[in-house]
Coordinates of C-alpha atoms in Angstrom, one line a residue:
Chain A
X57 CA -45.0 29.6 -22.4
X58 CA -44.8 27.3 -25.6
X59 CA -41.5 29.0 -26.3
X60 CA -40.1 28.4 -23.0
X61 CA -40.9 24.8 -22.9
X62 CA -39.2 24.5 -26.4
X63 CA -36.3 25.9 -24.6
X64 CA -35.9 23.4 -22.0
X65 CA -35.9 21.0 -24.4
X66 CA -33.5 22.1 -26.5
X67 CA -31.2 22.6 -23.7
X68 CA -32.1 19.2 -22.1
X69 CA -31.2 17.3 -25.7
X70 CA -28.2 19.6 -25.9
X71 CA -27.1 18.7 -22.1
X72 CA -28.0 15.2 -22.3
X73 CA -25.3 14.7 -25.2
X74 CA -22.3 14.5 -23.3
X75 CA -23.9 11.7 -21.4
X76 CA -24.4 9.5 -24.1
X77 CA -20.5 9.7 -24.7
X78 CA -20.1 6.8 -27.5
X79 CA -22.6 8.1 -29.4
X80 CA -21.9 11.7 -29.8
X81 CA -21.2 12.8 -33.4
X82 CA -19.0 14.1 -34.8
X83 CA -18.9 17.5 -36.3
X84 CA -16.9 17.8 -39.6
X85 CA -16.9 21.6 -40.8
X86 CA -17.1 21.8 -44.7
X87 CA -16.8 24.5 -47.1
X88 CA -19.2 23.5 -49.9
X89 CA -18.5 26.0 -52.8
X90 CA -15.5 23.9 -54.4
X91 CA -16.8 21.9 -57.0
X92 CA -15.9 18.8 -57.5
X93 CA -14.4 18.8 -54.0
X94 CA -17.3 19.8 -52.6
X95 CA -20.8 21.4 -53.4
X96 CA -24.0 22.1 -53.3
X97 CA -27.0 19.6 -55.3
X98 CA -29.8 21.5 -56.6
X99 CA -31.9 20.2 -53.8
X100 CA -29.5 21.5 -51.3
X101 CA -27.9 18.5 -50.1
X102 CA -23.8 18.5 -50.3
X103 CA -21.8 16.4 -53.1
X104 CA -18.6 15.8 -53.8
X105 CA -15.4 14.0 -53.2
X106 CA -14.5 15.5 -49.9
X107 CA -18.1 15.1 -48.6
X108 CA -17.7 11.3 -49.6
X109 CA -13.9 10.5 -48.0
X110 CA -15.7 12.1 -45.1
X111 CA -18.2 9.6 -44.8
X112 CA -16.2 6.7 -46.1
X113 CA -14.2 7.7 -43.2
X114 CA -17.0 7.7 -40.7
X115 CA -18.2 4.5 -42.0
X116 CA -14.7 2.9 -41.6
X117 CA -14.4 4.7 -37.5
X118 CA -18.0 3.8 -36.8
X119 CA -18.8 7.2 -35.6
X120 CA -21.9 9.3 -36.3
X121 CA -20.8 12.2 -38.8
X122 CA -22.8 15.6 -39.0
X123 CA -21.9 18.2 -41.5
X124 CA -21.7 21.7 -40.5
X125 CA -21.3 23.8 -43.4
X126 CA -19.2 27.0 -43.2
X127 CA -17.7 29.6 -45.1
X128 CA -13.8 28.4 -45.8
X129 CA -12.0 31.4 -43.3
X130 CA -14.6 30.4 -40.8
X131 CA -13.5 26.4 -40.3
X132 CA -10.8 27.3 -38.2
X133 CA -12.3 29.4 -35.7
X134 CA -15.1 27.3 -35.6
X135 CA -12.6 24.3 -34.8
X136 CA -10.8 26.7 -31.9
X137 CA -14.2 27.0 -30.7
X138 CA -15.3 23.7 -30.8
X139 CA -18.3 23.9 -32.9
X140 CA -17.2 22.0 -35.1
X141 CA -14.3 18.8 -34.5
X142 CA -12.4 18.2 -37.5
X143 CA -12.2 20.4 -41.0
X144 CA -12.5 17.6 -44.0
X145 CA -12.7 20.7 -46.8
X146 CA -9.6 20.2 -49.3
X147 CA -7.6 21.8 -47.0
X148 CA -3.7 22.8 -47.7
X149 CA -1.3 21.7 -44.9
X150 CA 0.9 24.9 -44.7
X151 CA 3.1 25.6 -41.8
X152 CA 1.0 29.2 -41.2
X153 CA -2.1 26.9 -40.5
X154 CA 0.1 24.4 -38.5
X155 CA 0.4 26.8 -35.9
X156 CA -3.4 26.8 -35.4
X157 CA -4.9 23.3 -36.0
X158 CA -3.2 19.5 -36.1
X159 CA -3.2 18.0 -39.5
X160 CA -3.6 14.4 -40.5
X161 CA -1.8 12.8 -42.9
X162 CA -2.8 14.1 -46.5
X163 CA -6.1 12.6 -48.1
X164 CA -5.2 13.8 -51.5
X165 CA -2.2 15.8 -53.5
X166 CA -3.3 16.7 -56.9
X167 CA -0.3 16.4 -58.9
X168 CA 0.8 19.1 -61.1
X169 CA 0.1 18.1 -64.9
X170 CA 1.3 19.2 -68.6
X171 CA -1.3 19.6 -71.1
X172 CA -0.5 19.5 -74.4
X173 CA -1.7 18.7 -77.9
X174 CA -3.3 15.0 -77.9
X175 CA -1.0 12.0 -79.1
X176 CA 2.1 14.2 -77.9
X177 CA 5.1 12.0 -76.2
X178 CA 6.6 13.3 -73.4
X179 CA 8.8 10.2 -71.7
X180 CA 9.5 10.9 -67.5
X181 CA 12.7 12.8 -68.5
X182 CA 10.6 15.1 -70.1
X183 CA 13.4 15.5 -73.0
X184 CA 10.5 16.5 -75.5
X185 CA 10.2 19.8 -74.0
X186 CA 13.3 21.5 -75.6
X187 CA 12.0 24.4 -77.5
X188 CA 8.7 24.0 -76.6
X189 CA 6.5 27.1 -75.4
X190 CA 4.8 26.5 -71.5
X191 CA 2.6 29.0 -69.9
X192 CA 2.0 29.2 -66.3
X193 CA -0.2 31.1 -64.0
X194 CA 2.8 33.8 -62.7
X195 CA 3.2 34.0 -59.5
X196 CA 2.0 30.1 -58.7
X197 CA 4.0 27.3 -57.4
X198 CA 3.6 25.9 -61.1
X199 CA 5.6 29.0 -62.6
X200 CA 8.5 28.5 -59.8
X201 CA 8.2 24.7 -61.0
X202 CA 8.4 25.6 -64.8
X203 CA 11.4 28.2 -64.1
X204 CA 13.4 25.7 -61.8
X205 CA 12.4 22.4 -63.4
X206 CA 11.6 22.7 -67.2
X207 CA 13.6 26.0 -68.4
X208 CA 16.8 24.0 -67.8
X209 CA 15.7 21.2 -70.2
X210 CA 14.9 24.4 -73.3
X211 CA 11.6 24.8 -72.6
X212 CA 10.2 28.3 -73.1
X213 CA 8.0 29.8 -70.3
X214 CA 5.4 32.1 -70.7
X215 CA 4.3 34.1 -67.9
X216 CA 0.2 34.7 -67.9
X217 CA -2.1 36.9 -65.6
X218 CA -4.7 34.0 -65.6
X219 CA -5.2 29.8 -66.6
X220 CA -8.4 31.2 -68.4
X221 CA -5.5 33.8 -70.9
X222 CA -3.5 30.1 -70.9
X223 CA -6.0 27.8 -72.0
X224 CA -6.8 30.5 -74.8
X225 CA -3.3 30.7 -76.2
X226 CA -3.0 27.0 -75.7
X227 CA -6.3 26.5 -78.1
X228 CA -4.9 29.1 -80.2
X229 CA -1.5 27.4 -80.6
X230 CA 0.3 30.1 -79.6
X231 CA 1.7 28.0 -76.6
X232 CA 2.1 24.3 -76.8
X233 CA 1.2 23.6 -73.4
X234 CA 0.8 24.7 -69.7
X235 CA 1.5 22.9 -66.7
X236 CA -0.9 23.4 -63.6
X237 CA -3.2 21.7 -61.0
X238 CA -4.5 18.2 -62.6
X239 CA -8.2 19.0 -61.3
X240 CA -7.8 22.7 -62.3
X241 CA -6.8 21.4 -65.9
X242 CA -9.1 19.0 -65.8
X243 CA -12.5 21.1 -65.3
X244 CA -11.4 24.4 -66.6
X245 CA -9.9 23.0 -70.2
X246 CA -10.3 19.6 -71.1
X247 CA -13.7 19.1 -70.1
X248 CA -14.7 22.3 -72.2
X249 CA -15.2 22.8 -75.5
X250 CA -11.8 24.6 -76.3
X251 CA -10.1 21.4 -74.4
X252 CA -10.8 19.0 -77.1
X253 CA -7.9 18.0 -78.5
X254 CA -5.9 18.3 -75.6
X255 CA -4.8 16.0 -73.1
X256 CA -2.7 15.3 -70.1
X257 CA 0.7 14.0 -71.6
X258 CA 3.9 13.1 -69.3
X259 CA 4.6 12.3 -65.5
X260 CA 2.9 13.3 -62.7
X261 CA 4.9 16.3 -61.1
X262 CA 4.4 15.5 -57.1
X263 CA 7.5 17.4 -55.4
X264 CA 7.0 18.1 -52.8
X265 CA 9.7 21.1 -52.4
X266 CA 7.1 22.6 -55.4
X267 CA 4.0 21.2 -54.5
X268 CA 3.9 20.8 -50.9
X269 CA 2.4 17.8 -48.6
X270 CA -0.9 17.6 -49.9
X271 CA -4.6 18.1 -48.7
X272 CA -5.1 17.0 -44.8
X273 CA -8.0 16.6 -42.3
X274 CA -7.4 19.3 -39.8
X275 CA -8.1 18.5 -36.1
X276 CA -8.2 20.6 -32.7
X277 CA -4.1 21.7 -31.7
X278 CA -3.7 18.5 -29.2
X279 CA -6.2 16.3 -30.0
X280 CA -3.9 13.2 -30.7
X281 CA -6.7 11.0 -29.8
X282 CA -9.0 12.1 -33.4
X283 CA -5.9 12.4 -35.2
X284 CA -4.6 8.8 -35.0
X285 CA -8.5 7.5 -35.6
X286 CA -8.7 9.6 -38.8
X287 CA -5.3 8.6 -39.9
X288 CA -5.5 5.1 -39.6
X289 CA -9.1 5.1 -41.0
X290 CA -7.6 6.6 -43.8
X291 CA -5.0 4.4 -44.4
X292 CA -7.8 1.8 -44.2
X293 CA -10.4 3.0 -46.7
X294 CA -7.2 3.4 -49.0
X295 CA -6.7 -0.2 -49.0
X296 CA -9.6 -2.1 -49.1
X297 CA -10.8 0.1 -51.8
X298 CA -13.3 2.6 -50.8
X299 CA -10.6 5.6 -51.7
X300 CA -10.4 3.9 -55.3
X301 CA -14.0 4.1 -55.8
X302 CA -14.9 7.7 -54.8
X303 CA -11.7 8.8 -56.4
X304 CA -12.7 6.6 -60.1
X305 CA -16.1 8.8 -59.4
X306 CA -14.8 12.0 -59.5
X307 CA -11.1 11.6 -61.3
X308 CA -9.5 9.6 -64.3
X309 CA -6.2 10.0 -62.6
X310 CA -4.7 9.3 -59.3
X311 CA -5.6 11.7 -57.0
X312 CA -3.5 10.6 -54.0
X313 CA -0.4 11.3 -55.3
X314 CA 3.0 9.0 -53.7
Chain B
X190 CA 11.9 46.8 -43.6
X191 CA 14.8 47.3 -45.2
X192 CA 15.0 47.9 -49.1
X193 CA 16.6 45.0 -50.4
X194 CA 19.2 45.3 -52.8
X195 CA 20.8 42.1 -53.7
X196 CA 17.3 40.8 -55.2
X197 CA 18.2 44.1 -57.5
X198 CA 21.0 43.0 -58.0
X199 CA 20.5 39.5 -59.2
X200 CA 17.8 40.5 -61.1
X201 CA 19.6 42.9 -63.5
X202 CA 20.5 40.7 -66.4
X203 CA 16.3 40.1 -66.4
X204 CA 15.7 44.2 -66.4
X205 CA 18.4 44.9 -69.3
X206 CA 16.7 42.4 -71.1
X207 CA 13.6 43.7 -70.6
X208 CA 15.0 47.2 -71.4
X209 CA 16.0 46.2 -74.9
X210 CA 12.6 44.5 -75.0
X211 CA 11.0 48.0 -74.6
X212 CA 13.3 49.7 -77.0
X213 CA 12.7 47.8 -79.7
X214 CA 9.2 48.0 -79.0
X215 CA 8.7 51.4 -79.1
X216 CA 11.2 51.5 -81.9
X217 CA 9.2 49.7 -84.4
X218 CA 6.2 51.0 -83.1
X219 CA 7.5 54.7 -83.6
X220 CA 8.7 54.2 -86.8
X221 CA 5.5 52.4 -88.3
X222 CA 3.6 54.5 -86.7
X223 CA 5.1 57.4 -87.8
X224 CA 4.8 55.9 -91.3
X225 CA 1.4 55.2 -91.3
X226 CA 0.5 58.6 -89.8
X227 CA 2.0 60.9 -92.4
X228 CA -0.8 60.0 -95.2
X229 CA -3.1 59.8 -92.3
X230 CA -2.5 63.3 -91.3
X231 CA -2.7 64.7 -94.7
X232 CA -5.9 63.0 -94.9
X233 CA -7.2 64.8 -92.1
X234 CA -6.5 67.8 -93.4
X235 CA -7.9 67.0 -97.4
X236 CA -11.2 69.2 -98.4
X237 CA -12.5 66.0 -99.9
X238 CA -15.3 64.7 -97.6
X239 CA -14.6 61.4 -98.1
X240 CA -11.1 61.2 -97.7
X241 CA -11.1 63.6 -95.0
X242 CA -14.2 61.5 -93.1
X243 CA -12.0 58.1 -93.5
X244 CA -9.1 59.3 -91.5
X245 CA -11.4 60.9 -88.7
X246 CA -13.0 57.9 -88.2
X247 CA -9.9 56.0 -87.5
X248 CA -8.4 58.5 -85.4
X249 CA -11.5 59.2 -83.5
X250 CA -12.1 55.1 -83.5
X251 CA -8.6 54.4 -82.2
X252 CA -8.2 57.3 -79.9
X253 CA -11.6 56.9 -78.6
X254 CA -10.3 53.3 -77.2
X255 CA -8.3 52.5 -74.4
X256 CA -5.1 51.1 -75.8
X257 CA -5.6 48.0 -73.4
X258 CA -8.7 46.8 -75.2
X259 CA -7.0 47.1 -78.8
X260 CA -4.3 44.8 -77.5
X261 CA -6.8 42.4 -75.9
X262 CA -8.7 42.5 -79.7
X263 CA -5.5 42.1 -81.6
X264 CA -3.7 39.5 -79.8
X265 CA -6.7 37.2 -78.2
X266 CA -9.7 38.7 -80.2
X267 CA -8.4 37.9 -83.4
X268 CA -6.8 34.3 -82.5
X269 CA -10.6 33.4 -81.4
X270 CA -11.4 33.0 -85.3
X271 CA -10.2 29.8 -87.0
X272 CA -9.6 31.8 -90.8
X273 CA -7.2 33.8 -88.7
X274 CA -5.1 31.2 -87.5
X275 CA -5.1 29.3 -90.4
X276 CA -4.1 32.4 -93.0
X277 CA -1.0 33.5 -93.8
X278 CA -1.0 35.7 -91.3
X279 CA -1.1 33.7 -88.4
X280 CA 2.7 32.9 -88.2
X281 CA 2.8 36.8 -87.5
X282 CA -0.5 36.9 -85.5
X283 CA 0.8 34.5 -83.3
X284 CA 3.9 36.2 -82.2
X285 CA 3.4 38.1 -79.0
X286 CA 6.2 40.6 -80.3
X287 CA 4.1 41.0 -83.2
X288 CA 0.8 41.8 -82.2
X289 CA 2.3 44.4 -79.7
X290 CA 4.2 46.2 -81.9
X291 CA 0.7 46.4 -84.6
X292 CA -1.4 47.6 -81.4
X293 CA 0.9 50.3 -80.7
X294 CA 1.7 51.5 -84.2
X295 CA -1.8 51.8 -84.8
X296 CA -2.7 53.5 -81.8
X297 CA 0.7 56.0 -82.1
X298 CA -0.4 57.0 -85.4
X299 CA -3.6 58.0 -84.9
X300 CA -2.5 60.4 -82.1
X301 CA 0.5 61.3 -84.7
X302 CA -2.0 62.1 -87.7
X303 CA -4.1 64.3 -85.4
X304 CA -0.8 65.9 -84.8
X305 CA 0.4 66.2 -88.1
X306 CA -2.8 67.3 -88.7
X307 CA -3.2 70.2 -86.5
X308 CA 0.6 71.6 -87.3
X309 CA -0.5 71.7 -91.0
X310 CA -3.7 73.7 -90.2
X311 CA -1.5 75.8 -88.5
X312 CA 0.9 76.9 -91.4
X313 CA 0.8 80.5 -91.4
X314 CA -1.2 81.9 -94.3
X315 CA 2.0 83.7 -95.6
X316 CA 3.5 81.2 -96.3
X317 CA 0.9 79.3 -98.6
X318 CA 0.3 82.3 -100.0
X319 CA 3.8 82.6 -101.1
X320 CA 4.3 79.5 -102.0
X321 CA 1.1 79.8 -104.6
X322 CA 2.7 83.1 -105.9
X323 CA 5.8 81.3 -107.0
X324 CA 3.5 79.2 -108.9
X325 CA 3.9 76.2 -107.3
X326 CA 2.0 72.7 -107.7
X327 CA 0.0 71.1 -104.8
X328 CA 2.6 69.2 -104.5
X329 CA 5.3 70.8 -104.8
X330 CA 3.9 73.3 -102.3
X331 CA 3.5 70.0 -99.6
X332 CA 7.1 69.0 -100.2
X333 CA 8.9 72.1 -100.2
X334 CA 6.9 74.4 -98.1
X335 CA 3.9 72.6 -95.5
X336 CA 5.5 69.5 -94.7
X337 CA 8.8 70.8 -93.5
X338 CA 7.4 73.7 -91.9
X339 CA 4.6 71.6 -90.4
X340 CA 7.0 68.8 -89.1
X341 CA 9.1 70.6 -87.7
X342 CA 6.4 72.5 -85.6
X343 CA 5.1 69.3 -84.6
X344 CA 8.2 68.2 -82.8
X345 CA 7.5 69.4 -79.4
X346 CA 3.9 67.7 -79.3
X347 CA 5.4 64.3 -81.1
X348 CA 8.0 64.7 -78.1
X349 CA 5.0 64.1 -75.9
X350 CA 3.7 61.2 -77.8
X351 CA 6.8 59.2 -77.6
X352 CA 7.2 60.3 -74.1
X353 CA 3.9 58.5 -73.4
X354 CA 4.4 55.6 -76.1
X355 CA 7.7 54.9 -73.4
X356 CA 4.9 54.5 -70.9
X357 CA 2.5 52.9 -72.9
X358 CA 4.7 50.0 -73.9
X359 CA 4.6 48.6 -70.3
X360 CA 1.5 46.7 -71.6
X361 CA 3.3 44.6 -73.1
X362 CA 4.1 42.6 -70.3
X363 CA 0.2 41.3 -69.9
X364 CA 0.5 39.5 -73.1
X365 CA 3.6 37.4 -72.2
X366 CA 6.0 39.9 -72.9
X367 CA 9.2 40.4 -70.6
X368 CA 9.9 44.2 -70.9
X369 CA 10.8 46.2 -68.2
X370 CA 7.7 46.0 -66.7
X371 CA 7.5 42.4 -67.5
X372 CA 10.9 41.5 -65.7
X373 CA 9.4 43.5 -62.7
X374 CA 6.1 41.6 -62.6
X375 CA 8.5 38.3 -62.7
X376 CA 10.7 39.8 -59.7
X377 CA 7.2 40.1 -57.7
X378 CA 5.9 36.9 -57.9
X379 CA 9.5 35.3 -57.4
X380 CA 10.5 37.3 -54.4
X381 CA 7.3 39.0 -53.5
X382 CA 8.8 41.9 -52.9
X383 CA 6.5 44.6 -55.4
X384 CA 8.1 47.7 -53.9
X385 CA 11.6 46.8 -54.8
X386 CA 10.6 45.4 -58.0
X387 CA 8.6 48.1 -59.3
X388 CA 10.8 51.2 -58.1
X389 CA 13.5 49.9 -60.2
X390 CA 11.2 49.5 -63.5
X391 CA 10.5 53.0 -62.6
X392 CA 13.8 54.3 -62.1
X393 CA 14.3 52.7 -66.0
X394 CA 11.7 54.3 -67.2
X395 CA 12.4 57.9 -65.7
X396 CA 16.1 57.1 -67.3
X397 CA 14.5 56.3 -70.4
X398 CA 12.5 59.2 -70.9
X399 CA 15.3 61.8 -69.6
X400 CA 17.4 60.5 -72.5
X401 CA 14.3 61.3 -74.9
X402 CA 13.4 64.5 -73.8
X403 CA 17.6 65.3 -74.3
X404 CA 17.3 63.9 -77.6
X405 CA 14.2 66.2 -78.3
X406 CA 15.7 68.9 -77.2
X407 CA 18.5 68.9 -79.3
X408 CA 15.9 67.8 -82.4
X409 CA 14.0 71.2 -81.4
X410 CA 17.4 73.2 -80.7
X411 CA 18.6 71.9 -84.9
X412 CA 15.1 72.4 -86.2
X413 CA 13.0 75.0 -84.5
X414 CA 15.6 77.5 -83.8
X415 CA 14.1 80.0 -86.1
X416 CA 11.1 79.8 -84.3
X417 CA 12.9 81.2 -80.8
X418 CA 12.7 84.4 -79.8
X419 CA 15.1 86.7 -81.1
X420 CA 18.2 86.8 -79.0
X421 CA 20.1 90.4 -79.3

């Protein structure tokens, strides 16, 4: 008897949500095993720079936001299915996943960095890099970048299995540098032990024929009405600061991209 | 799905490269090994405990190890240590070429001496016994009558060990090396397209290693005739 009346009510409070149409919540689906995107606290609560834009966001729309976390292949089913209404987990915007889900306009592009011994030059024509030794990850978007953009200038590329074989041959000083994903670089290497001594040197490499359009919010196929809410709240929360701040919390570098 | 050729194709200039990569890897690492296996071998064979116990533990140390994990130890294990790369030897430690070509001369001649090794304890008795009725030294007796003879019987087995030293170079191309495996592993991730790329490291391979077992053959035709049976 007890359980059936606990029943009702949970499908009374889960009817009478439509009704109360201004206030209904809504469900961002988040992935929270990508550190320092998004993870979990030790008390089990989620942290990170995703999960903040997220609620920077809902601030700035004046909606109610609830998090429904999810493993990462799961978030666009769920979407499909609408158990969830938007995807806010550091998600690529590929053409593949176009087909499936609407994407706004990119949150954040991590720009590809070079790391290389701290104090070296390396001026926006990268000039500096004749002769020098680069390893990339083979097979990433970084070693079609180094191959295509920094070969013709003398550099030497180095083809690796792994960033972890990278960082130790750039420690070693077998290599004099690598280029790779800023926040990858930035966790992995120069935050460890074996990154001391290192730092990002040179431009920010954003192109977009290597890189692709960035990290977007991902919204049910259609639903132009949530898509031009989060996109303009975006644009706002970009500039009346509130992007600067959660980025300067997480990031020493400009996170957006151009 | 068709095979596609033209990647091939373009790609060529990257496998030749890559072949002479591999030749002159197993090249030097033949050749040093071979040099280093010779003493190693008559070690192995000494009746002086010690010197005999010395070479079986490297041969049983290096063969007992995959060839993988020596390179691994050699080219990142030893670059871990900062008196390593600030000797002397860290201008040839730090070449990728370098440490390669050491991990595979040391793992060749271990297999080599074991060789060497086994063709000497194989000398017929007659022969030694000969040889000690002409009156000749130790050494003598090594450089005129054992060695040759125990060479020469070793050629078919050595065939095999550069047969798989061919092989075994491929490894290479995990620490930065573009070999022929290297060049295919490049023409993956550019055109991901791993049959294509692959079958044609293979087909340079199979090339290479017809050419060596020809070249054996001859070798075995010059120096181990006397050894086949009698023809009437």
């Amino acid at each position: 008897m007890k359980k059936l009346v606990l029943l009702g009510a949970l499908a009374l409070s889960v009817l009478s949500l439509p009704t109360f149409a201004d206030e209904k919540p809504l469900k961002i689906g988040i992935e929270a095993a990508y550190p320092p995107f998004a993870s979990k606290a030790p008390d089990g609560s989620i942290v990170g720079f995703d999960y903040d834009i997220g609620n920077a966001l809902c601030a700035e729309m004046k909606v109610k936001c609830v998090w429904v976390e999810q493993e990462f292949d799961g978030l666009i089913p769920a979407l499909k299915v609408r158990k969830i209404d938007a995807i806010l987990s550091s998600m690529s915007i590929t053409d593949d996943r176009k087909k499936s889900v609407d994407f706004t306009n990119k949150y954040y592009n991590t720009p590809a960095r070079l790391v290389m011994k701290e104090g070296t030059v390396v001026s926006d024509n990268l000039s500096e890099l004749k002769g020098k030794k680069i390893g990339v990850q083979r097979g990433s978007i970084h070693n079609r970048f180094a191959e295509e953009v920094l070969k013709p200038l003398g550099a030497e590329i180095k083809p690796y299995g792994s960033q972890n074989e990278i960082y130790l041959d750039v420690a070693a000083g077998r290599l004099d540098g690598t280029v790779a994903d800023a926040t990858l670089l930035q966790d992995g290497f120069l935050k460890t032990d074996s990154g001391k001594g290192f730092a990002f040197v040179g431009p920010q490499f954003t192109d977009e024929k290597y890189f692709g359009d960035g990290i977007g919010i991902a919204v049910r196929k259609g639903d132009k009405a949530e898509l031009d809410k989060i996109n303009a709240a975006i644009v706002a929360i970009r500039a009346n600061g509130t992007y600067k701040q959660i980025e300067d919390k997480y990031f020493d570098f400009d996170i957006y991209g151009k | 799905m068709i095979f596609d050729y033209n990647v091939i194709w373009e790609a060529l200039p990257l496998y030749l490269g890559g072949l002479l990569t591999t030749l002159k890897l197993l090249a030097l690492s033949l050749l040093f090994g071979l040099l280093a296996a010779l003493p190693l071998g008559l070690m192995r064979v000494s009746k002086q405990p010690a010197v005999n116990m010395a070479a079986w533990l490297y041969t049983y140390v290096i063969r007992g190890t995959p060839m993988l994990v020596q390179l691994f130890l050699i080219y990142y294990g030893l670059a871990q240590f900062e008196a390593v790369r600030e000797s002397f030897l860290w201008p040839w430690l730090s070449s990728a070429t370098f440490c390669a070509c050491l991990a595979f001369a040391i793992n060749t001649s271990a297999y080599t001496a074991e060789i060497i090794a086994g063709s000497l304890k194989a000398t017929p008795n007659g022969e030694i016994e000969a040889a000690k009725a002409m009156g000749m030294s130790r050494y003598k007796m090594y450089r005129r009558i054992l060695l040759p003879s125990a060479l020469r019987r070793a050629l078919p087995q050595y065939s095999n060990e550069v047969i798989m030293m061919l092989q075994t170079t491929s490894l290479a191309s995990i620490v930065t090396l573009i070999d022929i495996t290297g060049a295919a592993r490049t023409v993956n991730a550019q055109y991901y397209l791993p049959f294509e790329a692959y079958i044609t490291a293979g087909v340079f391979y199979l090339c290479l290693t017809f050419i060596l077992v020809r070249l054996f053959k001859q070798a075995e035709g010059r120096w181990l005739s006397y050894l086949a049976p009698r023809k009437h």
